[in-house]
Amino acid sequence: MAALTPAEWTSVVAVARHAGLLARLGELARRDGVFDRIPESPAHHLEAARAIAEKHRRDIRWEVVHVARSLAPLPGPAVLLKGASYVASGVSAHLGRLFGDIDIIVPRAQLDEAEHLLMLGGWFCDKQSAYDIRYYRQWTHQLPPMRHPVRESVIDLHHALRPPIAPGKVDTSDLFREARPTELGLYIPSPMDMIIHSATHLFCAMDFRNGLRDLSDIDLLLREFGTSDGWWRDLVDRSRRFGLVSPLAMAMLHARRMLGTPVPPAVLAGALEAAGRGEHRLLDRLISAALPPASVATSMAEAVARGLLFARGYLLDMPPPVLAAHLTHKLVSLVPRQRGSERPEPV
Amino acid sequence: MRLSDLPHDEAMRRLQGPGLALRMGPFRVRVTSRIRRFCRQFVDLYPHHRLVEAEEFIDFDIRMKAGWSWVFPRGRVARFEVNGDAPLTPLPLGQAMPLFEWGLNWCVTTQSHRFVMVHAGIVARGDEALMMPGASGSGKSTLTTALCYRGWRLLSDELALIDLEQKLVYPMPRPISLKNRSIATIQRFAPEVHIGSRVTETRKGEVALLRPPAASVAEEDRRARITRILFPLYDANTPAEGLAITPGQSFVKTFDSTFNYGIHGKRDFALLADLMERAPAAEIRYSDLDAAIALIEGSSLWSAPLTTT
């Protein structure tokens, strides 16, 4: 790290910031004992990003305590997913992590009660049209984002790992069975389930803007827990039971390719085979183009690849007739939305 | 070497091609744009700033781009891009220069957390600084400008950058942004001011950008200690009157004007609390700049007299 030129440092800081990984870069440098060798000016940026990430971490813990209090009457476990679960469990993927919202999953049977309890706690959905209510409840695996008007936190309440109308059946009862409670009051998934869910979120999702950050989460989790051959085999087996071996295989493939994650080659080959294919050439190239901030400016190819993957995410989620209906509705509502989309005035 | 030492054509060539890198207080900023009018205004407003000569780390790599938008009826817009992201709403092309200034403020206030940042005008005599926090429209830029033409040096008309380690203010003198009636007021008060960019019909009304004084830019590495805090309020019916306030009142009012309070947890509180203990604070209402300056430089307003000259 110390051997970079000033111009290279300029690029490193810009690209890491663009990818949401600036704070993590500093934390990993600190963990590996090389932070002192970073020149002063870029170090200021890493420290500033660290201050933001630390603030996020404090805020998210505080918010999780509030959520736990609201959901206390729920009979089944409410399980944190993604960023909030990393923080609540203290796994390495919490290092330098930034947060947008809090992802929580509850058993489908308790969805209505969980939503009701969160509303009593002050969170409510901004999107209230009859269409939105039907879209989210019938066709997706989560409710529309619930926002707290005072503290401005946002909760994504999930009731499944994949949309109920997506092909293939995903049984989440295993996830709840192996979840364990934390001091903050909510549950966290087992490390394997964290990885499988993060992979599913990334490789079945429609939004690759945080793609490299999410891949970096998976990389850190695989490095932390993948310490024996048996563990790797169990991970792939478990993902097969969920019916989610395909996104896990993709995550391992791309993490190894882009971040050098030490995935055993035999494990990767086995997972790809279990997913029903070897390397999927076109899709792999699209993902490789969409994940990294290749140049500082969002390049044309990256934007196109993200657009195609966005479409793919919809195709994975919805049978074509449903997709057609949904896109028609979105197109009709597009024009007035753009007019009202101005951001607040700068300082 | 300063920007004015560069032939005008060479400055324009760099701005429109590889980018022009300047020192701006604690930061190095590279600017690139093909918008010719913006480039001319930039060269006109930043002549005193030092060029980044050697290959150095660049804190903010900014591009001002022309583009089209269907949001504004007249079509052509200026976009502010930093490190490949476009965090701000584009504005009509003629507002590229103020958009650059607002965008650079955005970069500093969202990314420079080695400082506690206060939305304030800040000027100094020697190493002792007067901080004037306040929201837009309180008259802080007007009073800041006036003080700069009566022997004070400009640190900033927008941002007090208070370093968490040494608790000193880092100057970042840049063009001063004056709005609406205060433009004519300052032109009467200090006819020598140079307006480098003037735009009507912005969201803040008419905006004029003043070239910062050469002497202030030359001393932009000279850090200062805040020894006075002033809360100005423009009031057309009052020439100038003021009142000392307590450290507690001063804390609450300053807190309202911080950009990143709370990001460092207790350290932010400790820094501001310590500052309020050390620096006497006062409120003034004013409409007459000379009277306001006499009040600030006199002893009646403060619980302890100003020492330096």
XYZ file of C-alpha atoms in Angstrom:
656
model
C 0.000 0.000 0.000
C 2.812 2.392 0.870
C 4.314 2.099 -2.611
C 1.479 3.894 -4.402
C 2.152 7.227 -6.119
C 0.090 10.298 -5.164
C -1.908 9.943 -8.404
C -2.629 6.313 -7.581
C -3.765 7.291 -4.101
C -6.099 9.847 -5.694
C -7.683 7.046 -7.725
C -7.787 4.587 -4.844
C -9.631 7.023 -2.578
C -12.026 8.080 -5.346
C -12.859 4.537 -6.441
C -13.183 3.223 -2.882
C -15.494 6.101 -1.998
C -17.555 5.497 -5.134
C -17.910 1.830 -4.159
C -18.779 2.599 -0.527
C -15.617 0.857 0.617
C -13.451 3.782 1.781
C -13.993 3.122 5.476
C -13.453 -0.613 5.035
C -10.178 0.024 3.213
C -8.906 1.936 6.236
C -10.171 -0.662 8.721
C -8.499 -3.507 6.852
C -5.251 -1.525 6.611
C -5.457 -0.943 10.352
C -6.213 -4.603 11.067
C -3.229 -5.661 8.968
C -0.944 -3.139 10.686
C -0.133 -1.030 7.610
C -2.267 2.045 8.267
C 0.755 4.057 9.478
C 2.350 3.670 6.069
C -0.472 5.467 4.263
C 0.473 9.072 3.341
C -1.140 11.826 5.380
C -3.590 13.253 2.824
C -5.311 10.013 1.796
C -5.194 8.899 5.430
C -7.340 11.927 6.326
C -10.009 10.651 3.933
C -9.828 7.129 5.334
C -10.152 8.500 8.866
C -13.116 10.673 7.865
C -14.819 7.676 6.278
C -14.116 5.725 9.438
C -15.813 8.415 11.516
C -18.896 8.112 9.308
C -18.890 4.304 9.522
C -18.497 4.447 13.313
C -21.435 6.845 13.489
C -23.476 4.453 11.347
C -22.536 1.588 13.650
C -23.581 3.480 16.780
C -26.810 4.619 15.133
C -27.700 1.159 13.863
C -27.147 -0.441 17.275
C -29.333 2.190 18.881
C -32.010 1.690 16.251
C -31.894 -2.095 16.613
C -32.582 -1.671 20.322
C -35.693 0.339 19.446
C -36.810 -2.256 16.898
C -36.277 -5.060 19.410
C -38.401 -3.231 21.956
C -41.208 -2.822 19.417
C -41.066 -6.452 18.279
C -40.740 -7.969 21.763
C -44.364 -9.306 21.820
C -43.779 -11.264 18.582
C -43.914 -15.019 19.335
C -41.321 -16.109 16.766
C -37.794 -14.792 16.210
C -37.233 -11.563 14.276
C -33.915 -12.076 12.513
C -31.583 -9.309 11.329
C -30.144 -9.655 7.839
C -27.171 -8.105 6.010
C -25.456 -5.064 7.537
C -27.393 -4.964 10.799
C -26.680 -8.654 11.410
C -22.953 -8.072 10.867
C -22.955 -5.333 13.480
C -25.123 -7.248 15.954
C -22.918 -10.356 15.661
C -19.563 -8.585 15.421
C -18.414 -10.648 12.418
C -15.621 -9.162 10.310
C -18.060 -7.927 7.647
C -19.071 -5.129 10.025
C -15.663 -3.490 9.524
C -16.119 -0.080 7.900
C -19.665 -0.999 6.832
C -22.056 1.782 5.847
C -25.814 1.357 6.247
C -28.872 2.461 4.384
C -31.605 0.547 6.145
C -32.262 -2.302 8.556
C -33.277 -5.629 7.001
C -35.358 -7.941 9.182
C -36.990 -11.263 8.345
C -39.920 -12.783 10.248
C -41.871 -15.989 9.561
C -44.552 -15.394 6.937
C -47.291 -16.278 9.436
C -46.160 -13.421 11.693
C -45.740 -10.780 9.011
C -48.952 -8.913 9.755
C -48.321 -8.819 13.464
C -44.709 -7.703 12.984
C -45.853 -4.904 10.706
C -48.506 -3.878 13.208
C -45.980 -3.800 16.073
C -43.541 -1.724 14.021
C -46.305 0.729 13.208
C -47.041 1.059 16.920
C -43.325 1.783 17.316
C -43.629 4.652 14.841
C -42.491 3.167 11.514
C -44.862 3.249 8.592
C -44.814 2.739 4.840
C -44.538 5.769 2.604
C -46.017 3.820 -0.303
C -49.680 3.331 0.346
C -51.401 3.044 -3.025
C -53.583 -0.026 -3.488
C -51.278 -1.160 -6.271
C -48.161 -0.904 -4.093
C -49.804 -2.820 -1.277
C -50.708 -5.637 -3.640
C -47.350 -5.572 -5.439
C -45.282 -5.877 -2.295
C -47.493 -8.346 -0.444
C -48.307 -10.756 -3.240
C -45.346 -10.586 -5.526
C -42.269 -9.768 -3.481
C -40.498 -11.090 -0.424
C -40.625 -7.882 1.600
C -42.941 -5.032 2.534
C -42.355 -1.548 1.182
C -39.719 0.302 3.253
C -41.055 1.454 6.614
C -39.733 4.825 7.733
C -39.558 6.326 11.207
C -40.532 9.994 10.826
C -38.516 11.248 13.815
C -35.302 9.213 13.777
C -35.599 8.657 10.006
C -34.504 5.033 10.158
C -35.794 2.722 7.440
C -36.778 -0.912 7.946
C -37.150 -3.489 5.192
C -39.393 -6.173 6.655
C -38.918 -9.487 4.833
C -41.014 -12.626 5.091
C -39.044 -14.784 2.659
C -35.593 -14.979 1.118
C -36.989 -14.948 -2.409
C -40.244 -13.589 -3.828
C -43.074 -16.112 -3.412
C -43.829 -15.969 -7.131
C -40.199 -16.543 -8.165
C -39.506 -19.978 -9.627
C -38.273 -22.567 -7.144
C -39.416 -22.973 -3.578
C -37.246 -21.569 -0.781
C -37.986 -22.890 2.675
C -36.838 -20.443 5.351
C -37.724 -22.480 8.434
C -34.104 -23.685 8.723
C -32.939 -20.094 8.958
C -35.211 -19.393 11.912
C -34.295 -22.690 13.602
C -30.577 -21.864 13.598
C -30.855 -18.163 14.372
C -29.554 -17.155 17.774
C -30.406 -14.205 20.015
C -28.062 -11.252 20.560
C -27.555 -8.813 23.387
C -29.391 -6.196 21.310
C -32.615 -8.196 21.537
C -33.089 -9.400 17.953
C -31.798 -12.638 16.404
C -28.960 -13.159 13.947
C -28.683 -15.933 11.349
C -25.907 -18.520 11.527
C -22.782 -17.397 9.620
C -23.620 -19.789 6.770
C -27.099 -18.346 6.441
C -25.678 -14.810 6.488
C -23.479 -15.747 3.548
C -26.251 -17.523 1.633
C -28.649 -14.646 2.145
C -26.079 -12.002 1.164
C -25.255 -13.988 -1.979
C -28.961 -14.339 -2.770
C -29.551 -10.651 -2.201
C -26.649 -9.711 -4.479
C -27.052 -12.200 -7.303
C -30.821 -12.294 -7.519
C -31.163 -8.580 -6.830
C -31.712 -5.814 -9.267
C -29.357 -3.242 -7.846
C -25.622 -3.511 -8.336
C -24.756 -0.023 -7.163
C -23.446 -1.473 -3.909
C -22.360 -4.652 -5.659
C -18.685 -4.498 -4.838
C -19.402 -3.611 -1.219
C -21.782 -6.547 -0.877
C -19.260 -8.849 -2.537
C -16.658 -7.580 -0.090
C -19.011 -8.513 2.805
C -19.240 -12.042 1.415
C -15.473 -12.166 0.925
C -14.834 -11.216 4.562
C -17.390 -13.762 5.835
C -15.959 -16.577 3.703
C -12.434 -15.767 4.885
C -13.517 -15.618 8.518
C -15.515 -18.856 8.630
C -14.127 -20.926 5.754
C -11.372 -22.542 7.746
C -11.970 -26.244 7.080
C -12.942 -28.364 4.074
C -15.914 -29.690 5.998
C -17.258 -26.191 6.530
C -17.151 -25.388 2.812
C -18.985 -28.643 1.978
C -21.622 -27.916 4.628
C -22.092 -24.409 3.212
C -22.804 -25.724 -0.288
C -25.083 -28.467 1.102
C -27.019 -25.967 3.133
C -27.507 -23.662 0.164
C -28.847 -26.648 -1.822
C -31.423 -27.344 0.895
C -32.562 -23.729 0.616
C -32.628 -24.044 -3.165
C -30.099 -21.212 -3.292
C -26.958 -22.927 -4.496
C -26.916 -20.898 -7.700
C -26.446 -17.449 -6.109
C -23.927 -18.915 -3.660
C -21.912 -20.386 -6.534
C -21.983 -17.033 -8.331
C -20.886 -15.208 -5.173
C -17.976 -17.590 -4.613
C -16.953 -17.378 -8.267
C -16.922 -13.589 -8.381
C -15.458 -13.104 -4.909
C -12.574 -15.388 -5.872
C -12.099 -13.693 -9.221
C -12.277 -10.089 -8.009
C -11.164 -10.181 -4.392
C -9.015 -13.305 -4.315
C -11.238 -15.072 -1.794
C -9.627 -18.450 -1.040
C -12.540 -20.622 -2.164
C -11.261 -24.210 -2.607
C -11.406 -24.945 -6.375
C -13.149 -28.302 -5.843
C -15.848 -26.639 -3.711
C -16.424 -23.968 -6.341
C -16.599 -26.517 -9.170
C -19.033 -28.623 -7.157
C -21.242 -25.633 -6.395
C -21.308 -24.526 -10.033
C -22.229 -28.035 -11.090
C -24.944 -28.257 -8.455
C -26.256 -24.936 -9.735
C -26.858 -26.707 -13.004
C -24.205 -25.072 -15.145
C -20.560 -24.378 -15.610
C -19.522 -20.786 -15.853
C -22.275 -18.846 -17.551
C -20.243 -16.792 -19.991
C -22.504 -13.860 -20.846
C -23.911 -13.440 -17.366
C -20.444 -13.641 -15.824
C -19.160 -10.957 -18.138
C -22.103 -8.718 -17.349
C -21.553 -9.112 -13.621
C -17.811 -8.574 -13.938
C -18.543 -5.347 -15.788
C -21.185 -4.150 -13.323
C -19.496 -4.950 -10.010
C -16.342 -2.837 -9.937
C -16.155 0.891 -10.402
C -13.882 0.230 -13.393
C -12.961 3.851 -13.888
C -13.755 6.722 -11.621
C -16.544 7.916 -13.855
C -19.359 5.417 -14.228
C -18.395 4.008 -17.563
C -20.900 3.349 -20.287
C -20.245 -0.389 -20.219
C -20.760 -0.507 -16.464
C -24.040 1.374 -16.758
C -25.278 -0.880 -19.554
C -24.295 -3.997 -17.633
C -26.113 -2.724 -14.548
C -29.193 -2.031 -16.623
C -29.199 -5.540 -18.067
C -28.698 -7.103 -14.659
C -31.533 -4.992 -13.301
C -33.766 -6.490 -15.966
C -32.441 -9.942 -15.130
C -33.314 -9.397 -11.483
C -36.909 -8.727 -12.462
C -36.962 -11.776 -14.721
C -35.732 -13.949 -11.878
C -38.319 -12.530 -9.520
C -41.395 -12.563 -11.698
C -42.999 -14.781 -14.265
C -43.179 -12.831 -17.572
C -46.934 -11.985 -17.452
C -46.574 -10.496 -13.968
C -43.480 -8.618 -15.082
C -45.332 -7.160 -18.053
C -48.148 -5.957 -15.809
C -45.709 -4.465 -13.330
C -43.635 -2.629 -15.939
C -46.783 -1.214 -17.551
C -47.843 0.196 -14.215
C -44.367 1.682 -13.655
C -44.331 3.287 -17.111
C -47.706 4.906 -16.558
C -46.547 6.403 -13.264
C -43.136 7.514 -14.555
C -43.856 10.993 -15.883
C -45.222 12.772 -12.792
C -42.581 11.116 -10.609
C -39.700 12.621 -12.556
C -41.039 16.117 -12.176
C -41.098 15.819 -8.428
C -37.696 14.235 -8.090
C -35.522 17.274 -7.476
C -33.042 16.968 -4.690
C -32.777 19.563 -1.939
C -30.784 22.652 -2.544
C -27.039 22.405 -1.905
C -25.405 24.336 0.908
C 3.351 29.789 -8.525
C -0.102 31.285 -8.557
C -2.843 30.878 -11.112
C -2.375 34.505 -12.263
C 1.267 33.687 -13.089
C 0.011 31.305 -15.748
C -0.775 32.825 -19.181
C -4.541 33.067 -19.581
C -4.567 30.736 -22.586
C -2.572 28.103 -20.717
C -4.963 28.263 -17.734
C -7.935 27.865 -20.078
C -6.219 24.994 -21.885
C -5.597 23.130 -18.630
C -9.145 23.691 -17.388
C -10.611 22.376 -20.624
C -8.164 19.514 -20.964
C -6.221 17.683 -18.263
C -7.609 19.766 -15.424
C -6.235 22.587 -13.302
C -5.197 21.725 -9.759
C -5.131 24.400 -7.045
C -4.357 24.484 -3.341
C -7.427 25.603 -1.418
C -6.560 25.786 2.247
C -5.991 22.240 3.514
C -7.241 20.692 0.249
C -6.035 20.177 -3.298
C -8.790 20.561 -5.826
C -8.618 19.674 -9.521
C -11.132 21.340 -11.814
C -11.980 20.314 -15.368
C -14.651 21.827 -17.596
C -15.467 22.441 -21.234
C -17.914 25.202 -20.299
C -15.917 28.200 -21.546
C -17.833 30.801 -19.569
C -17.302 28.838 -16.381
C -13.575 28.528 -17.133
C -13.234 32.285 -17.673
C -15.067 33.023 -14.431
C -12.970 30.471 -12.571
C -9.696 32.033 -13.754
C -11.050 35.452 -12.845
C -12.099 34.414 -9.311
C -9.114 32.280 -8.282
C -6.052 34.244 -9.542
C -4.324 34.303 -6.142
C -4.520 30.573 -5.419
C -1.402 28.421 -5.699
C -1.087 25.826 -8.426
C -0.414 22.258 -7.409
C 2.883 21.865 -9.241
C 4.330 18.482 -8.424
C 2.390 15.289 -8.636
C 0.351 15.409 -5.446
C -2.689 13.735 -3.945
C -5.931 15.382 -5.095
C -8.701 15.604 -2.475
C -11.529 16.595 -4.804
C -11.471 15.913 -8.533
C -14.289 18.039 -9.914
C -15.802 18.189 -13.380
C -18.307 20.801 -14.441
C -20.164 19.323 -17.384
C -22.690 20.810 -19.762
C -25.697 18.681 -20.485
C -29.344 18.651 -21.389
C -32.261 18.276 -19.064
C -35.992 18.200 -19.469
C -36.453 19.566 -15.946
C -35.486 23.134 -16.863
C -37.439 24.685 -19.699
C -34.385 26.245 -21.302
C -32.695 22.893 -21.695
C -28.979 23.403 -21.159
C -27.720 22.612 -17.663
C -24.454 22.440 -15.767
C -23.669 19.289 -13.819
C -21.342 19.043 -10.843
C -19.382 15.783 -10.752
C -16.870 14.814 -8.106
C -14.814 11.630 -8.349
C -17.362 10.309 -10.857
C -20.457 10.901 -8.725
C -23.047 13.615 -9.375
C -24.399 14.419 -5.903
C -26.222 17.672 -6.716
C -29.171 18.662 -8.868
C -27.980 20.205 -12.152
C -28.636 23.932 -12.559
C -29.104 26.106 -15.659
C -25.816 26.438 -17.541
C -25.346 30.088 -16.558
C -25.208 29.068 -12.890
C -22.181 26.799 -13.323
C -19.915 29.028 -11.206
C -22.152 29.200 -8.098
C -22.909 25.491 -8.583
C -19.173 24.792 -8.394
C -18.897 26.757 -5.152
C -21.913 25.023 -3.581
C -20.651 21.655 -4.809
C -17.198 22.162 -3.351
C -18.817 23.142 -0.044
C -20.809 19.907 -0.264
C -17.595 17.913 -0.773
C -15.905 19.508 2.211
C -18.852 19.278 4.586
C -19.703 15.653 3.795
C -16.182 14.248 3.640
C -13.746 16.207 5.817
C -14.424 14.875 9.279
C -10.974 15.645 10.643
C -12.726 18.948 11.323
C -15.755 19.964 13.279
C -17.414 22.117 10.633
C -19.545 25.141 11.436
C -21.653 27.043 8.904
C -20.044 30.387 9.675
C -18.226 33.354 8.293
C -14.770 33.510 9.806
C -12.143 36.262 9.797
C -8.948 36.857 11.773
C -6.550 39.509 12.944
C -3.163 37.922 13.346
C -3.792 34.478 14.784
C -7.025 35.334 16.576
C -10.242 34.510 14.770
C -13.787 35.796 14.987
C -16.372 33.153 14.088
C -19.831 34.236 12.940
C -22.202 31.268 12.721
C -25.565 31.702 11.086
C -28.009 30.393 8.577
C -28.271 31.720 5.028
C -29.785 35.184 5.089
C -28.482 36.191 8.512
C -25.995 38.583 6.943
C -22.840 36.696 7.850
C -21.350 36.903 4.346
C -21.996 40.636 4.173
C -20.388 41.287 7.534
C -17.508 38.920 6.727
C -16.831 40.820 3.509
C -17.015 44.189 5.208
C -14.522 43.117 7.906
C -12.151 41.879 5.180
C -12.024 45.396 3.742
C -11.324 46.903 7.188
C -8.124 45.096 8.092
C -9.258 41.555 8.891
C -8.203 38.576 6.829
C -10.676 36.171 5.274
C -10.634 32.560 6.412
C -14.004 31.707 4.858
C -17.460 33.199 4.392
C -19.154 29.797 4.742
C -17.107 27.193 6.601
C -15.234 27.262 9.886
C -13.005 24.173 9.773
C -11.993 23.462 13.374
C -9.345 20.775 13.596
C -10.133 18.129 16.223
C -6.493 17.657 17.257
C -5.101 21.171 17.668
C -8.486 22.919 17.911
C -7.321 25.533 15.391
C -9.298 26.918 12.459
C -7.943 26.112 9.003
C -8.466 28.930 6.510
C -10.047 28.115 3.149
C -10.403 31.546 1.530
C -12.497 31.279 -1.639
C -14.863 33.549 -3.548
C -17.424 35.178 -1.259
C -21.039 34.642 -2.200
C -23.247 37.721 -1.786
C -26.961 37.696 -2.362
C -29.525 40.250 -3.515
C -29.373 43.652 -1.748
C -26.077 42.941 -0.018
C -24.311 43.109 -3.415
C -25.006 46.831 -3.787
C -24.383 47.411 -0.072
C -20.875 45.979 -0.325
C -20.143 47.823 -3.594
C -20.917 51.083 -1.784
C -18.952 50.048 1.299
C -15.830 48.867 -0.561
C -15.807 50.059 -4.197
C -12.587 48.114 -4.833
C -14.336 44.696 -4.611
C -14.100 42.609 -7.764
C -17.184 40.692 -8.826
C -16.182 37.745 -10.963
C -19.551 36.138 -11.524
C -23.046 37.498 -11.226
C -26.125 35.356 -11.726
C -29.765 36.302 -11.482
C -32.702 33.982 -10.923
C -30.954 31.353 -8.805
C -32.951 29.712 -6.050
C -31.328 32.159 -3.657
C -32.200 35.135 -5.879
C -29.337 37.131 -7.375
C -25.888 35.846 -6.460
C -22.552 37.601 -6.944
C -19.202 35.933 -6.355
C -16.433 38.228 -5.100
C -12.761 37.550 -5.694
C -11.152 36.857 -2.295
C -8.490 39.391 -1.183
C -4.956 38.469 -2.289
C -3.472 38.956 1.179
C -5.956 36.498 2.714
C -5.220 33.829 0.118
C -1.468 34.353 0.629
C -1.952 33.509 4.324
C -4.218 30.503 3.789
C -1.838 28.180 5.659
C -1.871 30.396 8.753
C -4.152 28.680 11.226
C -5.935 30.695 13.875
C -7.477 30.249 17.300
C -11.102 31.253 17.721
C -11.233 33.962 20.392
C -14.619 35.569 19.673
C -17.983 34.255 18.532
C -20.558 36.589 17.036
C -24.124 35.863 15.953
C -25.100 38.545 13.441
C -28.627 39.331 12.359
C -29.466 41.868 9.680
C -32.193 44.244 10.902
C -33.105 47.210 8.691
C -34.363 49.269 11.660
C -31.240 49.011 13.812
C -27.925 50.679 12.845
C -26.007 48.395 15.231
C -26.604 47.100 18.711
C -25.373 44.055 20.524
C -25.487 41.997 23.650
C -23.049 39.564 25.253
C -24.460 36.038 25.684
C -23.502 33.149 27.945
C -21.348 30.173 26.899
C -24.455 27.983 27.137
C -26.439 30.153 24.742
C -23.453 30.340 22.451
C -23.136 26.538 22.460
C -26.762 25.982 21.506
C -26.665 28.551 18.723
C -23.374 27.225 17.316
C -24.612 23.642 17.550
C -27.515 24.641 15.288
C -25.031 25.687 12.627
C -22.717 22.666 12.636
C -22.560 20.330 9.651
C -21.177 17.221 11.307
C -21.808 17.550 15.023
C -22.135 14.129 16.644
C -20.109 12.214 14.114
C -17.228 11.866 16.573
C -19.462 11.282 19.575
C -18.214 12.949 22.745
C -15.189 14.571 21.086
C -17.427 17.022 19.217
C -19.154 18.037 22.426
C -15.845 18.437 24.238
C -14.389 20.598 21.473
C -17.366 22.944 21.293
C -17.785 23.118 25.068
C -14.107 24.015 25.476
C -14.426 26.629 22.732
C -17.428 28.248 24.439
C -15.542 28.408 27.754
C -12.631 30.234 26.125
C -14.284 32.504 23.545
C -16.656 35.285 24.646
C -19.809 35.441 22.531
C -22.295 38.137 21.547
C -25.288 38.762 19.330
C -25.634 41.841 17.180
C -28.385 43.306 15.058
C -27.200 45.688 12.413
C -27.927 47.480 9.194
C -24.996 49.939 9.206
C -21.724 48.110 8.468
C -19.401 50.812 9.872
C -21.373 50.927 13.105
C -21.353 47.136 13.346
C -17.583 46.987 12.859
C -17.049 49.704 15.473
C -19.126 47.630 17.883
C -17.173 44.427 17.112
C -13.804 46.141 17.493
C -14.837 48.088 20.579
C -14.886 46.813 24.137
C -18.503 47.416 25.165
C -19.868 44.315 23.417
C -17.570 41.725 24.915
C -17.220 40.439 28.417
C -13.451 40.707 27.873
C -11.735 43.242 25.572
C -10.189 42.276 22.224
C -6.449 42.145 22.756
C -4.743 41.945 19.401
C -4.513 44.687 16.841
